[in-house]
Amino acid sequence: KPGGPSSWACPLAPVGVGSGLVFPSVSSAPFFSPPAAAGAAASRAVWWRKAAVVGEASAREGGGWKMAAAIATAGALLWGWLWNERFWLPANVTWADLERGEAGDGELYPRASHLLAVLPLAAGLHALRKVFERFVAKPCAIHLGVQNNKTRRVQPNAILEKVFTSITMYPDTRRLEGLSKQLDWDVRKIQRWFRHRRNQDKPSNLKKFCESMWRFTFYISIFFYGLRLLWSSPWLWDTRQCWYNYPFQPIISSLYYYYIMQLAFYWSLMFSQFTDIKRKDFLVMFVHHVAAVGLISFSFLNNMVRVGTLVLCLHDASDFWLEVSTSASVWYAAVVIQMIFHHQFHLYLNNILKYISICHLHKREDI
């Protein structure tokens, strides 16, 4: 490819292909620094033309060149829609303008290449979680009297295990009667086997407590770290500062680390779902983590970091309280504490909302 990786942007210049296919014009996407001149744009156009011709020739050899051309067109349109500058950026601002932005000492503009640090950080957080749960959370749980209520292992049975894993965990009456005849077991015995088998996959209270303690530790630590950073930031006290001179708003390195650490944490949660015991809310939480990763990533790429830091800090302010509630729910000696927590949490939330409303009223009066 002309220009090497440093000039790799992802535009689709208007290119005519032998089959009559014309790629639409799409602005540069912010994945790498774009080439800085009209000559570089011409190089990109030549590269895309060669790629289109090679792709069409390869598809013709396979016998499905029309389908390949349609897929290429759909991909080009989707790519162009995803990185449309009119959607992400103010008028007369392009991704290239952000790439050329000059930051001062100790400041930087968000780049897509900065997100490459997320995956190693996520793996490091996952490893740190394992160490924390084993050497910190577990001794605390045992000291507080949290029981490791391990369920009894069911009697091994290949037929019932196949039905449980491949067909259903809740067999109906007809299936139970069929299994009863096949195994020469009583129906009640088969129902009991399935109930014990379902309980066997449930995590123990000790494991739940350790996981909640890890999330509580992260949320409360990152909350106070973010609050300390935002306390001296003007956009914490006046949200209009989030949009002054947008998107040309360089960020300091400490805010960058705060943002990237949040993103890495949600990546680690998404990874850990596939290694932890599978739970009923697996799909719901997976969608939640994917949405969180997408929102944080896209807000970083189009430099909405100021608004993003406010949203992250606001969520962290409630998340660690929820983890306290989860820990208390498995610590049977803390039923009264849990009731008090729910009451205090609702008061806390109402006070925060009232404070925000009052602040906005005063701002409108000042205007």
XYZ file of C-alpha atoms in Angstrom:
367
model
C 0.000 0.000 0.000
C 1.439 3.454 -0.838
C 2.597 5.504 2.092
C 2.883 2.668 4.625
C 0.849 2.229 7.805
C 1.428 5.791 8.948
C -0.702 7.058 6.063
C -3.420 4.447 6.382
C -6.819 6.086 6.558
C -9.969 4.436 5.290
C -11.538 6.660 2.636
C -13.226 5.341 -0.452
C -12.426 7.629 -3.339
C -14.843 7.622 -6.321
C -13.546 4.691 -8.324
C -15.001 3.165 -11.484
C -14.772 -0.608 -11.711
C -15.173 -2.791 -14.752
C -18.546 -4.104 -13.611
C -19.951 -0.583 -13.438
C -19.627 -0.487 -9.654
C -18.830 2.956 -8.224
C -17.742 3.351 -4.626
C -19.193 6.401 -2.885
C -16.978 9.132 -1.527
C -16.366 8.756 2.185
C -14.312 11.007 4.410
C -11.274 9.783 6.251
C -11.918 7.693 9.321
C -9.813 8.370 12.395
C -8.034 5.051 12.612
C -4.562 6.261 11.674
C -3.071 9.607 10.828
C -4.316 10.619 7.364
C -1.840 11.604 4.641
C -1.342 15.323 4.637
C -1.810 16.550 1.058
C -3.735 16.172 -2.148
C -0.978 13.892 -3.449
C -1.590 11.506 -0.584
C -5.308 11.543 -1.391
C -4.437 10.553 -4.949
C -2.306 7.705 -3.598
C -5.245 6.504 -1.558
C -7.486 6.624 -4.636
C -4.950 4.575 -6.617
C -4.696 2.064 -3.797
C -8.463 1.642 -3.566
C -8.715 1.298 -7.357
C -6.129 -1.484 -7.354
C -7.807 -3.179 -4.409
C -11.187 -3.053 -6.132
C -9.788 -4.502 -9.376
C -7.935 -7.282 -7.539
C -10.991 -8.065 -5.433
C -13.248 -8.232 -8.490
C -10.805 -10.444 -10.358
C -10.573 -12.808 -7.397
C -14.344 -12.905 -7.098
C -14.725 -13.648 -10.845
C -12.419 -16.638 -10.465
C -14.649 -17.916 -7.655
C -17.773 -17.482 -9.751
C -19.551 -15.045 -7.414
C -18.259 -11.657 -8.492
C -21.680 -9.977 -8.431
C -22.290 -11.007 -4.847
C -18.776 -9.929 -3.882
C -19.326 -6.556 -5.567
C -22.620 -6.102 -3.728
C -20.967 -6.957 -0.393
C -18.138 -4.523 -1.150
C -20.638 -1.773 -1.954
C -22.634 -2.437 1.207
C -19.440 -2.431 3.256
C -18.347 0.860 1.701
C -21.713 2.477 2.398
C -21.751 1.189 5.988
C -18.208 2.403 6.563
C -19.041 5.802 5.156
C -22.189 6.084 7.263
C -20.344 5.039 10.416
C -17.648 7.707 10.065
C -19.728 10.450 8.473
C -18.179 13.735 9.594
C -21.509 15.555 9.408
C -22.820 13.188 12.080
C -19.837 13.138 14.454
C -18.268 16.583 14.063
C -19.398 20.215 13.811
C -19.727 21.895 10.440
C -16.503 22.548 8.490
C -14.492 20.189 10.718
C -12.968 16.974 9.397
C -11.141 14.050 10.935
C -7.975 15.362 9.305
C -8.345 18.623 11.267
C -8.346 16.649 14.509
C -5.280 14.713 13.421
C -3.432 17.968 12.742
C -4.426 19.494 16.095
C -1.477 20.693 18.166
C -1.557 20.098 21.909
C 0.562 21.759 24.549
C 3.008 20.191 26.973
C 1.433 17.364 28.940
C -1.648 17.445 26.685
C -2.811 15.308 23.788
C -5.608 14.907 21.294
C -7.439 11.564 21.336
C -6.250 9.194 18.603
C -7.570 5.786 17.667
C -4.074 4.385 18.123
C -4.349 5.276 21.820
C -7.008 2.591 22.185
C -4.444 -0.104 21.412
C -3.357 0.079 25.049
C -6.787 -1.096 26.204
C -6.463 -4.834 25.533
C -3.190 -5.345 27.475
C -4.643 -3.283 30.319
C -7.817 -5.406 30.283
C -5.753 -8.588 30.506
C -3.760 -7.062 33.379
C -6.954 -6.110 35.224
C -8.309 -9.638 34.779
C -5.122 -11.102 36.269
C -5.205 -8.558 39.100
C -8.809 -9.539 39.828
C -7.829 -13.194 40.257
C -5.069 -12.248 42.689
C -7.339 -9.848 44.585
C -10.165 -12.366 44.960
C -7.834 -15.074 46.224
C -5.595 -13.161 48.614
C -7.779 -10.210 49.705
C -11.493 -10.791 49.120
C -11.626 -14.452 50.162
C -9.922 -13.958 53.564
C -12.238 -10.975 54.220
C -15.300 -13.063 53.358
C -14.215 -15.905 55.642
C -13.511 -13.435 58.455
C -17.022 -11.973 58.059
C -18.558 -15.435 58.178
C -19.700 -15.734 54.547
C -20.423 -19.409 53.940
C -18.965 -21.331 51.025
C -22.201 -23.210 50.429
C -21.042 -25.730 47.872
C -23.872 -27.758 46.393
C -23.840 -31.543 46.398
C -22.700 -33.170 43.179
C -25.466 -35.063 41.414
C -25.297 -38.736 40.585
C -23.559 -39.083 37.180
C -25.955 -40.086 34.411
C -25.007 -39.724 30.738
C -28.592 -39.661 29.424
C -29.849 -37.002 31.833
C -26.679 -34.961 31.396
C -27.154 -34.935 27.622
C -30.765 -33.782 28.011
C -29.673 -31.083 30.488
C -26.852 -29.655 28.371
C -28.286 -30.132 24.858
C -32.074 -29.945 25.136
C -33.508 -28.341 28.259
C -32.797 -27.715 31.914
C -36.516 -27.729 32.692
C -38.046 -30.878 31.141
C -41.816 -30.978 30.771
C -44.117 -33.747 31.981
C -44.009 -35.664 28.718
C -40.207 -35.709 28.606
C -40.032 -36.685 32.285
C -42.302 -39.660 31.673
C -40.189 -40.746 28.707
C -36.982 -40.518 30.729
C -38.662 -42.428 33.557
C -39.439 -45.350 31.249
C -35.991 -45.230 29.642
C -34.068 -45.200 32.930
C -36.592 -47.086 35.044
C -36.494 -44.189 37.554
C -39.329 -42.555 39.406
C -40.464 -39.207 37.943
C -39.852 -37.452 41.276
C -36.299 -38.780 41.317
C -35.649 -37.367 37.839
C -37.122 -33.991 38.867
C -34.857 -33.990 41.908
C -31.854 -34.801 39.713
C -32.551 -31.831 37.414
C -33.077 -29.487 40.368
C -29.783 -30.511 41.974
C -28.042 -30.274 38.601
C -29.267 -26.684 38.157
C -28.116 -25.758 41.660
C -24.747 -27.307 40.960
C -23.945 -24.564 38.421
C -24.915 -21.705 40.714
C -21.981 -19.769 42.198
C -21.511 -20.000 45.938
C -22.055 -17.058 48.272
C -18.304 -16.886 48.809
C -17.685 -16.458 45.078
C -20.438 -13.846 44.777
C -18.963 -11.884 47.682
C -15.442 -11.981 46.203
C -16.649 -10.762 42.794
C -18.700 -7.958 44.343
C -15.776 -6.898 46.529
C -13.515 -6.666 43.473
C -16.007 -4.502 41.585
C -16.630 -2.386 44.684
C -12.897 -1.792 45.108
C -12.469 -0.744 41.491
C -15.562 1.465 41.350
C -14.827 3.363 44.552
C -11.143 3.795 43.634
C -11.832 5.032 40.113
C -14.664 7.248 41.389
C -12.475 9.179 43.821
C -9.660 9.338 41.278
C -12.028 10.795 38.678
C -13.599 13.143 41.205
C -10.173 14.495 42.170
C -9.378 15.140 38.495
C -12.731 16.722 37.719
C -12.779 18.891 40.840
C -10.346 21.321 39.238
C -11.942 21.057 35.774
C -14.185 23.933 34.691
C -16.722 21.670 32.970
C -17.641 20.028 36.291
C -19.109 23.330 37.492
C -20.282 24.681 34.149
C -21.323 22.040 31.623
C -21.236 24.608 28.808
C -17.457 24.302 28.991
C -17.844 20.840 27.448
C -18.681 22.463 24.115
C -16.454 25.549 24.011
C -14.115 25.199 21.024
C -15.276 21.626 20.441
C -13.740 19.379 19.112
C -10.379 21.134 19.492
C -10.037 20.318 23.183
C -6.738 18.690 24.152
C -6.854 16.560 27.295
C -4.235 16.133 29.981
C -2.560 12.757 30.381
C -4.256 12.011 33.726
C -7.710 12.295 32.112
C -6.526 10.052 29.304
C -5.446 7.378 31.809
C -8.795 7.711 33.601
C -10.714 7.177 30.371
C -8.583 4.298 29.131
C -8.707 2.527 32.502
C -12.499 2.682 32.498
C -12.604 1.199 29.004
C -10.138 -1.553 29.937
C -12.258 -2.478 32.966
C -15.359 -3.072 30.857
C -13.309 -5.102 28.396
C -12.079 -7.252 31.294
C -15.660 -7.755 32.516
C -16.639 -8.892 29.039
C -13.718 -11.348 28.924
C -14.437 -12.754 32.373
C -18.014 -13.654 31.441
C -16.707 -16.501 29.296
C -14.463 -17.901 32.033
C -16.816 -17.451 34.993
C -19.784 -19.652 35.788
C -22.531 -18.967 33.268
C -25.495 -17.199 34.868
C -29.069 -16.377 33.964
C -28.247 -12.763 33.074
C -25.290 -13.695 30.840
C -26.801 -12.228 27.655
C -28.106 -9.097 29.386
C -24.752 -8.311 30.988
C -22.877 -9.105 27.776
C -25.017 -6.612 25.844
C -24.454 -4.080 28.639
C -20.667 -4.489 28.460
C -20.653 -4.264 24.650
C -22.733 -1.072 24.817
C -20.416 0.407 27.457
C -17.312 -0.400 25.415
C -18.881 1.083 22.275
C -20.007 4.296 23.968
C -16.670 4.905 25.690
C -14.691 4.132 22.523
C -16.745 6.330 20.193
C -16.859 9.221 22.677
C -13.069 9.025 22.891
C -12.587 8.944 19.119
C -14.672 12.058 18.454
C -13.159 13.842 21.483
C -16.258 14.018 23.683
C -13.987 13.259 26.620
C -15.227 16.124 28.780
C -18.821 14.948 28.677
C -17.656 11.345 28.924
C -15.757 11.953 32.158
C -18.874 13.464 33.752
C -21.007 10.496 32.710
C -18.439 7.957 33.930
C -18.005 9.670 37.284
C -21.779 9.877 37.768
C -22.179 6.160 37.062
C -19.311 5.210 39.360
C -20.934 7.212 42.161
C -23.855 4.760 42.185
C -22.102 1.565 41.085
C -20.086 1.034 44.248
C -23.237 1.439 46.364
C -24.893 -1.304 44.337
C -21.929 -3.589 44.940
C -22.262 -2.935 48.673
C -25.872 -4.072 48.407
C -24.851 -7.222 46.530
C -22.239 -8.077 49.139
C -24.721 -7.504 51.951
C -27.281 -9.779 50.282
C -24.936 -12.784 50.604
C -23.778 -11.782 54.097
C -26.755 -12.987 56.090
C -25.764 -11.115 59.226
C -26.260 -7.776 57.460
C -29.987 -7.771 56.683
C -30.545 -4.653 58.782
C -27.571 -2.923 57.137
C -29.028 -3.718 53.725
C -32.378 -2.168 54.653
C -30.647 0.965 55.914
C -28.554 1.086 52.741
C -31.591 1.074 50.458
C -33.129 3.929 52.394
C -29.938 5.991 52.422
C -29.248 5.291 48.752
C -32.610 6.686 47.655
C -32.074 9.785 49.806
C -28.600 10.228 48.329
C -29.897 9.914 44.769
C -32.735 12.370 45.353
C -30.338 14.932 46.854
C -27.989 14.625 43.859
C -30.839 15.199 41.405
C -32.070 18.211 43.378
C -28.549 19.655 43.454
C -28.170 19.307 39.684
C -31.551 20.955 39.094
C -30.680 23.897 41.371
C -27.311 24.364 39.630
C -28.953 24.526 36.216
C -31.550 27.006 37.450
C -28.822 29.303 38.753
C -26.952 29.044 35.447
C -30.053 30.027 33.513
C -30.584 33.022 35.811
C -26.985 34.116 35.250
C -27.533 34.000 31.479
